Coordinates of C-alpha atoms in Angstrom, one line a residue:
M1 CA 9.9 7.1 15.5
A2 CA 9.4 10.3 13.4
N3 CA 10.4 12.4 16.5
R4 CA 13.4 10.2 17.1
W5 CA 14.7 9.7 13.6
P6 CA 18.5 9.7 13.6
K7 CA 19.8 12.6 11.5
E8 CA 22.9 10.5 10.7
A9 CA 20.7 8.0 8.7
I10 CA 21.3 8.6 5.0
R11 CA 19.2 5.6 3.9
V12 CA 17.0 3.0 5.6
K13 CA 15.3 0.1 3.9
G14 CA 13.5 -3.0 5.2
I15 CA 10.5 -5.0 5.9
C16 CA 7.9 -4.2 8.6
W17 CA 5.1 -5.9 10.5
F18 CA 2.3 -3.9 12.1
A19 CA 0.0 -5.4 14.7
D20 CA -3.1 -3.7 13.3
D21 CA -2.5 -5.4 9.9
N22 CA -1.2 -8.7 11.0
D23 CA -1.3 -10.5 7.6
M24 CA 0.3 -7.8 5.4
A25 CA 4.1 -7.2 5.0
Y26 CA 5.3 -3.7 4.3
L27 CA 8.4 -2.3 2.7
F28 CA 9.8 0.8 4.3
E29 CA 12.3 3.0 2.4
S30 CA 13.9 6.2 3.5
A31 CA 16.4 8.4 1.7
G32 CA 17.2 11.7 3.3
R33 CA 13.9 13.3 4.4
Q34 CA 11.8 11.2 2.0
K35 CA 10.0 8.2 3.6
K36 CA 7.8 5.6 1.9
L37 CA 5.8 2.7 3.2
V38 CA 4.1 0.3 0.8
E39 CA 2.3 -3.1 1.0
V40 CA 4.4 -5.9 -0.5
G41 CA 2.1 -8.9 0.0
Q42 CA 1.1 -11.3 2.7
W43 CA 3.4 -13.0 5.1
Y44 CA 4.1 -16.7 4.3
A45 CA 2.7 -17.4 7.8
T46 CA -0.8 -16.7 6.4
A47 CA -0.5 -19.6 3.9
P48 CA -2.1 -23.0 4.5
E49 CA 0.0 -25.5 6.4
E50 CA 0.4 -27.8 3.4
D51 CA 1.8 -24.9 1.3
L52 CA 4.3 -24.0 4.1
R53 CA 5.5 -27.7 4.2
R54 CA 6.0 -27.7 0.5
I55 CA 7.9 -24.4 0.4
A56 CA 10.1 -25.6 3.3
M57 CA 10.9 -28.8 1.4
E58 CA 11.8 -26.9 -1.7
D59 CA 13.9 -24.3 0.0
P60 CA 16.0 -25.4 3.1
N61 CA 16.6 -21.7 4.0
F62 CA 12.9 -21.0 4.3
L63 CA 12.7 -21.8 8.0
K64 CA 16.0 -20.0 8.9
D65 CA 14.2 -16.9 10.3
W66 CA 10.9 -18.7 11.1
D67 CA 9.5 -18.1 14.6
A68 CA 7.2 -20.7 16.2
E69 CA 4.7 -18.0 17.3
C70 CA 5.0 -15.3 14.5
G71 CA 6.1 -17.3 11.5
D72 CA 8.0 -15.1 9.1
R73 CA 6.5 -11.8 10.5
M74 CA 9.3 -9.5 11.6
Q75 CA 10.9 -6.1 11.6
K76 CA 14.1 -6.1 9.6
L77 CA 15.6 -2.7 8.8
V78 CA 19.0 -1.7 7.5
F79 CA 20.3 1.8 8.5
I80 CA 23.0 3.3 6.3
G81 CA 24.8 6.4 7.5
Q82 CA 27.8 7.9 9.3
H83 CA 28.4 7.8 13.0
L84 CA 25.1 6.0 13.7
N85 CA 24.4 5.2 17.3
K86 CA 23.3 1.6 17.0
E87 CA 22.2 1.3 20.7
Q88 CA 20.1 4.5 20.5
I89 CA 18.4 3.4 17.3
A90 CA 17.6 0.0 18.7
A91 CA 16.2 1.6 21.9
D92 CA 14.0 4.0 19.8
L93 CA 12.7 1.2 17.7
D94 CA 12.0 -1.0 20.8
F95 CA 10.1 2.0 22.2
C96 CA 7.9 2.0 19.1
L97 CA 7.1 -1.6 19.6
E98 CA 6.0 -1.0 23.2
Q99 CA 3.5 1.6 22.1

């Protein structure tokens, strides 16, 4: 993605999942040319089943983004900028997932 980074992106922030570190969630932040990636903890999907049931009972929104295969693992990035080409950004990110 570094070679395809949209120059119109002023700020990007979100959560990332990497196949080579399946249990760890990462926070990605970008402001201008600065980019930072840090571990933020394990995905809920790594928790024991009984803990997941308890959390789901306590918080009805917990399962809103839950995937039957991946759990809460996901890519969720917010791009802020001017004249962003949403389709191109989506295509570039999808390209990264295929690699």
